[in-house]
Short mmCIF file of C-alpha atoms and ligand atoms in Angstrom, two decimals:
data_model
loop_
_atom_site.label_atom_id
_atom_site.label_comp_id
_atom_site.label_asym_id
_atom_site.label_seq_id
_atom_site.Cartn_x
_atom_site.Cartn_y
_atom_site.Cartn_z
CA MET R 5 -33.46 -60.88 -137.25
CA LYS R 6 -35.03 -57.77 -135.23
CA THR R 7 -35.68 -54.29 -136.31
CA VAL R 8 -34.96 -51.00 -135.09
CA LEU R 9 -36.24 -47.54 -135.90
CA ILE R 10 -33.54 -44.66 -134.64
CA THR R 11 -34.58 -40.94 -134.65
CA GLY R 12 -31.73 -38.30 -135.16
CA SER R 13 -29.60 -41.17 -137.64
CA SER R 14 -27.69 -38.14 -138.83
CA SER R 15 -25.30 -38.15 -137.38
CA GLY R 16 -23.26 -38.01 -133.89
CA PHE R 17 -24.83 -41.69 -131.00
CA GLY R 18 -27.82 -41.88 -133.09
CA LYS R 19 -25.33 -42.24 -137.02
CA ALA R 20 -23.04 -45.03 -134.51
CA THR R 21 -25.81 -46.31 -132.89
CA ALA R 22 -27.26 -46.92 -136.17
CA GLN R 23 -23.92 -49.02 -138.11
CA LEU R 24 -23.81 -50.69 -134.53
CA PHE R 25 -26.67 -52.20 -134.90
CA LEU R 26 -26.46 -52.68 -139.26
CA ALA R 27 -22.54 -53.87 -138.01
CA ASN R 28 -24.96 -56.85 -135.84
CA GLY R 29 -26.87 -58.17 -138.43
CA TRP R 30 -29.99 -56.01 -137.01
CA ASN R 31 -32.98 -54.67 -139.52
CA VAL R 32 -32.30 -51.00 -139.49
CA ILE R 33 -34.33 -47.90 -139.84
CA ALA R 34 -32.79 -44.74 -139.72
CA THR R 35 -34.41 -41.76 -139.99
CA MET R 36 -33.78 -37.82 -140.06
CA ARG R 37 -34.53 -34.88 -140.68
CA GLN R 38 -33.38 -34.86 -144.71
CA PRO R 39 -32.67 -37.98 -145.75
CA GLN R 40 -28.53 -38.09 -147.32
CA ASP R 41 -27.28 -40.58 -149.76
CA GLY R 42 -23.94 -42.29 -148.93
CA LEU R 43 -24.99 -41.23 -144.80
CA PHE R 44 -23.36 -44.72 -143.83
CA ALA R 45 -19.73 -46.44 -145.49
CA ALA R 46 -21.91 -50.06 -147.42
CA SER R 47 -25.44 -50.19 -148.31
CA SER R 48 -26.87 -52.92 -147.10
CA ASN R 49 -30.43 -54.80 -147.60
CA ASN R 50 -31.06 -54.08 -144.32
CA LEU R 51 -30.99 -50.64 -144.03
CA ARG R 52 -33.31 -48.47 -144.86
CA VAL R 53 -32.91 -44.81 -144.80
CA ALA R 54 -36.46 -42.69 -143.97
CA ALA R 55 -37.37 -39.33 -143.31
CA LEU R 56 -38.53 -37.86 -139.58
CA ASP R 57 -38.79 -34.64 -138.07
CA VAL R 58 -40.15 -35.66 -133.68
CA THR R 59 -42.30 -32.62 -134.06
CA ASP R 60 -44.21 -33.19 -136.76
CA ALA R 61 -47.11 -35.22 -136.63
CA ARG R 62 -47.89 -36.51 -139.21
CA SER R 63 -44.28 -37.41 -140.63
CA ILE R 64 -44.27 -39.27 -136.84
CA ARG R 65 -47.72 -40.77 -138.48
CA MET R 66 -45.77 -41.77 -142.26
CA ALA R 67 -42.48 -42.98 -140.40
CA VAL R 68 -43.79 -45.29 -137.54
CA SER R 69 -46.27 -47.39 -140.62
CA GLU R 70 -43.28 -47.51 -143.19
CA ALA R 71 -41.09 -48.29 -140.82
CA VAL R 72 -43.88 -51.50 -139.26
CA ASN R 73 -44.10 -52.18 -142.72
CA ALA R 74 -40.72 -52.42 -144.23
CA PHE R 75 -39.81 -55.62 -142.08
CA ASP R 76 -41.33 -58.13 -139.88
CA GLY R 77 -42.36 -54.95 -137.94
CA VAL R 78 -40.46 -52.74 -134.96
CA ASP R 79 -38.30 -54.82 -131.89
CA VAL R 80 -36.98 -51.20 -130.44
CA LEU R 81 -37.81 -47.84 -130.83
CA VAL R 82 -35.04 -45.62 -130.21
CA ASN R 83 -35.18 -41.94 -128.87
CA ASN R 84 -31.99 -40.42 -129.82
CA ALA R 85 -32.85 -37.44 -131.26
CA GLY R 86 -32.10 -33.94 -130.01
CA PHE R 87 -30.30 -30.80 -129.28
CA GLY R 88 -29.28 -28.36 -126.74
CA ALA R 89 -28.42 -25.12 -125.84
CA PHE R 90 -26.30 -24.02 -123.57
CA LEU R 91 -27.46 -20.65 -121.90
CA PRO R 92 -28.76 -18.38 -119.37
CA LEU R 93 -32.47 -18.55 -118.53
CA GLU R 94 -32.31 -14.92 -118.64
CA THR R 95 -31.74 -14.55 -122.57
CA THR R 96 -33.70 -17.49 -123.23
CA SER R 97 -36.66 -17.13 -125.67
CA ASP R 98 -39.44 -18.07 -124.89
CA GLU R 99 -39.88 -20.06 -128.28
CA LEU R 100 -36.52 -21.91 -127.84
CA THR R 101 -37.41 -22.78 -124.38
CA ARG R 102 -40.60 -24.70 -126.95
CA ARG R 103 -39.01 -26.08 -129.25
CA LEU R 104 -36.66 -27.89 -127.02
CA PHE R 105 -40.02 -29.12 -125.19
CA GLU R 106 -40.98 -29.62 -127.94
CA THR R 107 -38.05 -31.64 -130.41
CA ASN R 108 -35.95 -33.20 -127.31
CA THR R 109 -39.51 -33.92 -125.60
CA LEU R 110 -42.84 -34.07 -126.50
CA GLY R 111 -41.35 -35.55 -129.76
CA THR R 112 -40.03 -38.29 -127.95
CA ILE R 113 -43.49 -39.29 -125.95
CA ALA R 114 -44.64 -38.95 -129.73
CA MET R 115 -42.84 -41.39 -130.44
CA VAL R 116 -43.43 -43.72 -128.07
CA HIS R 117 -47.22 -42.74 -128.56
CA ALA R 118 -47.08 -44.29 -131.72
CA ILE R 119 -45.15 -47.07 -131.60
CA VAL R 120 -47.09 -48.47 -128.82
CA PRO R 121 -49.79 -50.20 -129.42
CA HIS R 122 -47.83 -51.67 -132.91
CA MET R 123 -45.78 -53.63 -129.72
CA ARG R 124 -49.04 -54.27 -128.01
CA GLN R 125 -50.33 -56.07 -130.89
CA ARG R 126 -46.95 -58.22 -130.93
CA GLY R 127 -46.70 -58.46 -127.01
CA SER R 128 -43.29 -56.95 -127.16
CA GLY R 129 -40.53 -54.47 -127.79
CA THR R 130 -38.48 -52.58 -126.47
CA ILE R 131 -37.95 -48.62 -126.11
CA VAL R 132 -34.36 -46.89 -125.62
CA ASN R 133 -35.20 -42.93 -124.99
CA VAL R 134 -31.68 -41.24 -124.18
CA THR R 135 -31.10 -38.36 -121.42
CA SER R 136 -28.50 -37.17 -120.23
CA SER R 137 -25.90 -37.29 -117.06
CA VAL R 138 -27.39 -33.67 -116.89
CA VAL R 139 -30.79 -35.36 -115.42
CA PHE R 140 -27.97 -36.89 -111.61
CA ASN R 141 -26.02 -33.94 -112.54
CA PRO R 142 -27.10 -30.24 -113.95
CA SER R 143 -25.01 -27.37 -113.45
CA PRO R 144 -25.81 -23.94 -114.59
CA LEU R 145 -26.53 -22.85 -118.10
CA VAL R 146 -28.04 -25.61 -118.91
CA SER R 147 -31.32 -25.66 -116.97
CA VAL R 148 -34.24 -25.80 -119.91
CA TYR R 149 -31.92 -28.54 -121.92
CA THR R 150 -31.86 -30.09 -118.43
CA ALA R 151 -35.35 -29.94 -117.86
CA THR R 152 -36.37 -31.72 -121.63
CA LYS R 153 -34.70 -34.68 -119.69
CA THR R 154 -35.28 -34.78 -116.03
CA ALA R 155 -39.58 -34.95 -118.15
CA VAL R 156 -38.75 -38.05 -120.06
CA GLU R 157 -37.03 -39.80 -117.68
CA GLY R 158 -40.11 -39.30 -115.36
CA PHE R 159 -42.15 -40.27 -118.25
CA SER R 160 -39.81 -43.37 -118.49
CA GLU R 161 -39.61 -44.16 -115.23
CA ALA R 162 -43.81 -44.46 -114.89
CA LEU R 163 -44.16 -45.65 -118.55
CA HIS R 164 -41.58 -49.05 -117.90
CA TYR R 165 -44.45 -50.40 -115.30
CA GLU R 166 -47.78 -49.59 -117.31
CA LEU R 167 -46.16 -51.27 -120.67
CA ALA R 168 -44.28 -54.32 -119.19
CA PRO R 169 -47.60 -56.12 -118.19
CA PHE R 170 -47.52 -55.89 -122.11
CA GLY R 171 -43.98 -57.88 -122.65
CA ILE R 172 -42.46 -54.18 -123.52
CA HIS R 173 -39.30 -53.09 -121.90
CA VAL R 174 -38.80 -49.03 -121.76
CA LYS R 175 -34.28 -48.36 -120.79
CA LEU R 176 -32.68 -44.94 -120.48
CA VAL R 177 -29.32 -44.06 -121.50
CA GLU R 178 -28.05 -40.80 -120.16
CA PRO R 179 -24.61 -39.59 -121.63
CA GLY R 180 -22.06 -37.52 -120.38
CA TYR R 181 -19.93 -35.24 -122.44
CA GLY R 182 -19.87 -36.04 -126.15
CA PRO R 183 -17.54 -33.09 -127.29
CA ASP R 184 -17.21 -35.80 -130.88
CA THR R 185 -20.78 -34.51 -131.42
CA LYS R 186 -22.55 -32.11 -134.06
CA PHE R 187 -24.51 -31.46 -130.85
CA ARG R 188 -21.65 -29.55 -128.90
CA THR R 189 -20.80 -27.30 -131.30
CA SER R 190 -24.59 -26.80 -131.59
CA MET R 191 -24.92 -26.07 -128.21
CA MET R 192 -22.75 -23.24 -128.01
CA ALA R 193 -23.90 -20.58 -131.27
CA PHE R 194 -26.59 -20.24 -128.90
CA ASN R 195 -24.26 -17.06 -127.72
CA ASP R 196 -21.83 -15.92 -129.26
CA ALA R 197 -17.78 -14.65 -127.59
CA ASN R 198 -20.26 -10.90 -127.52
CA SER R 199 -23.27 -12.21 -127.25
CA PHE R 200 -22.80 -13.94 -123.91
CA PRO R 201 -24.32 -11.76 -120.52
CA ALA R 202 -21.60 -10.82 -118.26
CA PRO R 203 -22.62 -10.93 -115.75
CA TYR R 204 -23.02 -15.22 -115.65
CA GLN R 205 -19.00 -14.86 -117.29
CA PRO R 206 -17.80 -16.70 -113.72
CA LEU R 207 -19.89 -19.69 -115.03
CA LEU R 208 -19.57 -19.82 -118.08
CA ASP R 209 -16.03 -19.43 -117.64
CA ALA R 210 -16.19 -22.60 -114.47
CA ARG R 211 -17.06 -24.69 -117.18
CA MET R 212 -15.07 -24.55 -119.73
CA SER R 213 -12.31 -25.34 -116.38
CA ASN R 214 -14.70 -28.32 -114.80
CA LEU R 215 -14.76 -30.48 -118.08
CA PRO R 216 -14.29 -33.66 -117.51
CA GLU R 217 -10.75 -35.73 -118.13
CA ALA R 218 -12.53 -38.67 -119.64
CA THR R 219 -15.63 -37.29 -121.89
CA THR R 220 -18.12 -40.22 -123.37
CA SER R 221 -16.88 -40.87 -127.67
CA LEU R 222 -20.07 -42.18 -129.61
CA GLU R 223 -19.34 -46.06 -129.57
CA ASP R 224 -19.53 -45.67 -125.66
CA VAL R 225 -23.31 -44.22 -126.12
CA ALA R 226 -23.19 -46.90 -129.15
CA ASN R 227 -22.95 -49.78 -127.65
CA ALA R 228 -24.97 -48.32 -123.94
CA VAL R 229 -28.53 -48.03 -126.53
CA PHE R 230 -27.69 -52.03 -127.85
CA ARG R 231 -27.15 -53.07 -124.39
CA ALA R 232 -30.38 -51.61 -123.90
CA ALA R 233 -32.05 -52.92 -126.17
CA ASN R 234 -31.02 -56.73 -126.05
CA ASP R 235 -31.44 -56.85 -121.81
CA THR R 236 -34.27 -58.71 -121.62
CA GLY R 237 -33.11 -57.64 -117.33
CA ALA R 238 -34.52 -55.00 -115.09
CA THR R 239 -32.30 -52.47 -115.63
CA LEU R 240 -33.82 -48.98 -116.37
CA ARG R 241 -30.74 -46.65 -117.00
CA TYR R 242 -27.51 -47.32 -118.68
CA PRO R 243 -25.77 -44.14 -117.99
CA ALA R 244 -22.76 -44.12 -120.56
CA GLY R 245 -19.23 -42.93 -121.24
CA PRO R 246 -16.80 -42.71 -118.29
CA ASP R 247 -17.75 -38.99 -117.14
CA SER R 248 -21.36 -40.17 -116.95
CA VAL R 249 -20.97 -43.78 -114.91
CA ALA R 250 -18.20 -41.98 -112.52
CA SER R 251 -21.64 -38.92 -111.83
CA ALA R 252 -23.41 -41.45 -111.55
CA LYS R 253 -21.98 -43.06 -109.00
CA MET R 254 -20.79 -40.14 -106.96
CA ARG R 255 -24.46 -38.51 -106.90
CA ALA R 256 -24.96 -42.03 -105.55
CA GLY R 257 -22.20 -42.20 -102.90
CA LEU R 258 -23.42 -39.02 -101.57
CA SER R 259 -26.10 -36.79 -99.45
CA GLU R 260 -27.91 -34.16 -100.90
CA ASP R 261 -25.76 -31.69 -99.02
CA ASP R 262 -22.61 -32.81 -100.15
CA PHE R 263 -23.30 -33.26 -103.12
CA LEU R 264 -24.78 -30.35 -103.37
CA ALA R 265 -21.55 -28.89 -101.93
CA SER R 266 -19.48 -30.05 -104.52
CA LYS R 267 -21.49 -28.86 -107.14
CA ARG R 268 -21.57 -24.66 -105.58
CA GLY R 269 -17.67 -25.37 -104.69
CA ALA R 270 -16.91 -26.48 -108.25
CA TYR R 271 -19.48 -23.55 -110.09
CA ALA R 272 -18.01 -21.20 -107.15
CA VAL R 273 -21.73 -20.52 -106.19
CA PRO R 274 -22.27 -19.59 -102.70
CA ARG R 275 -24.66 -21.20 -100.10
CA GLN R 276 -27.61 -19.05 -100.19
N1 NAP A 311 -23.25 -34.52 -127.02
C1 NAP A 311 -23.48 -35.03 -125.88
O1 NAP A 311 -22.87 -33.94 -125.14
C2 NAP A 311 -24.70 -35.72 -125.44
C3 NAP A 311 -24.72 -35.32 -123.77
C4 NAP A 311 -25.88 -36.30 -123.70
C5 NAP A 311 -27.15 -36.46 -124.15
N2 NAP A 311 -27.37 -35.58 -125.36
C6 NAP A 311 -28.09 -36.48 -125.89
O2 NAP A 311 -27.97 -37.34 -127.22
C7 NAP A 311 -28.54 -37.26 -128.16
C8 NAP A 311 -28.04 -37.03 -129.11
O3 NAP A 311 -27.18 -35.96 -129.59
P1 NAP A 311 -25.83 -35.74 -130.57
O4 NAP A 311 -24.84 -35.22 -129.03
O5 NAP A 311 -25.08 -37.23 -130.74
O6 NAP A 311 -25.56 -34.41 -130.61
P2 NAP A 311 -26.52 -34.45 -132.90
O7 NAP A 311 -25.18 -35.13 -133.40
O8 NAP A 311 -26.37 -32.93 -133.39
O9 NAP A 311 -27.06 -35.35 -133.37
C9 NAP A 311 -28.68 -35.14 -132.72
C10 NAP A 311 -29.55 -35.55 -134.25
O10 NAP A 311 -31.04 -35.59 -134.08
C11 NAP A 311 -31.39 -34.55 -134.65
N3 NAP A 311 -32.18 -33.82 -134.55
C12 NAP A 311 -32.36 -32.03 -134.05
N4 NAP A 311 -33.47 -31.96 -134.09
C13 NAP A 311 -34.56 -32.74 -134.66
C14 NAP A 311 -35.91 -32.89 -135.07
N5 NAP A 311 -36.87 -31.91 -134.06
N6 NAP A 311 -36.88 -34.34 -135.37
C15 NAP A 311 -35.73 -35.35 -135.81
N7 NAP A 311 -34.32 -35.52 -135.50
C16 NAP A 311 -34.03 -34.05 -134.86
C17 NAP A 311 -30.11 -34.14 -135.44
O11 NAP A 311 -30.76 -34.06 -136.80
P3 NAP A 311 -30.47 -33.16 -137.92
O12 NAP A 311 -29.21 -33.76 -138.66
O13 NAP A 311 -31.47 -32.88 -138.70
O14 NAP A 311 -30.35 -31.96 -137.01
C18 NAP A 311 -29.10 -35.13 -135.02
O15 NAP A 311 -29.28 -36.36 -136.02
C19 NAP A 311 -29.10 -36.52 -128.29
O16 NAP A 311 -30.51 -36.53 -127.56
C20 NAP A 311 -28.14 -35.29 -127.11
O17 NAP A 311 -30.03 -34.36 -126.79
C21 NAP A 311 -25.50 -35.50 -125.83
#
């Protein structure tokens, strides 16, 4: 029986992913900053719920050591923990920028750093890093969040060559717009109706009128992570959700100039 360690399993995509692996008979180490009783409907011998804050080196050491010993080693690590902020760069504090990078980027790298010696010793393993469709479809008002996820994409692509000789796969799951997550409300919470800077209001209005009709469900992401975790082939990227798949195709099918022009059109941004 295989074992998966998942970060950020208290809600949203991470929780749905933990449930899907459990339903498929995997051992699951569901980690979260504050472990909660009864989070998963059925308690199971295959489930361990453990504390993990990906910004805390000691917490990472303890959680990874616990995970490695909980069952028969860790086959798959899913780096899902993350948060976003929807606001103009001008009103993004240095402190918020640092927190975004510490969680989304450095937290992911630190988890990979902690698990690689274990996987290398076993001669096998899969690392699935959850990024976002923003990496191929960047939009205004999420520049720093986009930077955190784009960094993870470059990191993962480079690393997938580096770890392949040791039987370790690295995969990227790129979810689209997932309205059924805490992420979406907390992303907007960095603004409120009164504090959103007026000069940027047209971009916010354009964003709101450009929301995709088909959005990304919890199951879309859980299924993509499960597929990536079980795929021993060479595929690196898994766009997840109909909107993410559509924008990945659109980006691939257009020239750089045409893609940028279509995006400028959607946001009524002048050509410079
Ligand atoms: N929802 C979307 O539209 C969307 C789109 C593309 C990509 N994503 C990505 O998908 C991933 C999951 O997000 P979600 O949408 O499912 O949102 P979510 O429901 O807010 O889940 C995020 C999870 O990350 C955890 N987390 C945050 N900071 C952490 C830290 N320092 N250490 C450990 N865990 C931490 C949260 O735990 P707490 O309960 O402790 O806060 C929560 O379990 C994120 O990486 C996000 O960037 C989301």
